[in-house]
Coordinates of C-alpha atoms in Angstrom, one line a residue:
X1 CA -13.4 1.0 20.9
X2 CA -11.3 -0.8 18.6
X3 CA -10.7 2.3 16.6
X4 CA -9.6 4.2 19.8
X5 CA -7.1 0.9 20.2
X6 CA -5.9 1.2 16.7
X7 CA -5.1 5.7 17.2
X8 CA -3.6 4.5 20.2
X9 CA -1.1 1.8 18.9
X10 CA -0.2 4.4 15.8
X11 CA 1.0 6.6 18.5
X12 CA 3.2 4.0 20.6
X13 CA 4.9 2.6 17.1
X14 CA 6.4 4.4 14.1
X15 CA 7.1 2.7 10.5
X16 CA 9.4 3.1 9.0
X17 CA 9.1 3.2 5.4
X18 CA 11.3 5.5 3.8
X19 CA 14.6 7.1 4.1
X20 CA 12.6 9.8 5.1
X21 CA 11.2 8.4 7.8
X22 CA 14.4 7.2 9.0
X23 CA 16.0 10.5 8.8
X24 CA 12.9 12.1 11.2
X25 CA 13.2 9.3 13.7
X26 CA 16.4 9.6 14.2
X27 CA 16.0 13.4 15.1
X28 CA 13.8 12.6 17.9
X29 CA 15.3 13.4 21.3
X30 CA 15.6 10.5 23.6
X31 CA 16.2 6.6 22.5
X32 CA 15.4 5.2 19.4
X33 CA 14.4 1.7 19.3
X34 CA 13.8 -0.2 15.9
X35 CA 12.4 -3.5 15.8
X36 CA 13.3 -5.0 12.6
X37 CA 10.6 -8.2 12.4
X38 CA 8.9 -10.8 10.2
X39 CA 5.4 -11.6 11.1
X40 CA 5.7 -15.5 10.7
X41 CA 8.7 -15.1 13.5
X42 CA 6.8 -15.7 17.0
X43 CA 9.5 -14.1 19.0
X44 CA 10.0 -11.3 16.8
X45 CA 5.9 -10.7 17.2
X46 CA 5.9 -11.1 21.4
X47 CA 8.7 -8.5 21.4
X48 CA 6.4 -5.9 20.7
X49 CA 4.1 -6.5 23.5
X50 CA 7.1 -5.8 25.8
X51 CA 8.2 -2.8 23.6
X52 CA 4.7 -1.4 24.4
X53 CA 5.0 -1.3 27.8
X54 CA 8.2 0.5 27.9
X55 CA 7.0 3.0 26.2
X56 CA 4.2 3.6 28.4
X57 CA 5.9 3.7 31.4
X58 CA 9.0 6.1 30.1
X59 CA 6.5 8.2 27.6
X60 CA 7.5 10.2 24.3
X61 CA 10.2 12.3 25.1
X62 CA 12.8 9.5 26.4
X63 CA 12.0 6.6 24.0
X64 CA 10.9 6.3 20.4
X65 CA 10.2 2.7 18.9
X66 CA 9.8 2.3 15.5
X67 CA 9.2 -0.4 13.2
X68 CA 10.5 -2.2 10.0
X69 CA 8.7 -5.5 9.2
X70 CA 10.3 -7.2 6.3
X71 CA 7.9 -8.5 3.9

């Protein structure tokens, strides 16, 4: 179960991590949404709850969120 949970999360979010990355992302059709977060910032870390559920309810080919978490 937590596995499935895990695949399923990987699908709703992309890193990015490389320029390369950032060049595919942006070729996506639709929106492109990047959160840029730290993981000690509480806001930055209940924004992706919300960002979740977006996606859901508009699906791949509209939105794409993708990730940067500064370290």
């Amino acid at each position: 179960m937590a596995a499935r949970k895990k695949a399923e999360a990987q699908q709703l979010l992309i890193e990015l991590d490389s320029d390369r990355d950032w060049a595919n992302a942006c070729k996506r059709p639709g929106l492109l949404v990047v959160d840029v977060y730290s993981e000690w910032c509480g806001p930055c870390s209940s924004m992706t709850g919300h960002l979740r559920r977006i996606k859901l309810e508009l699906g791949d080919e509209f939105l794409t969120l993708a990730t940067f978490s500064e370290v």
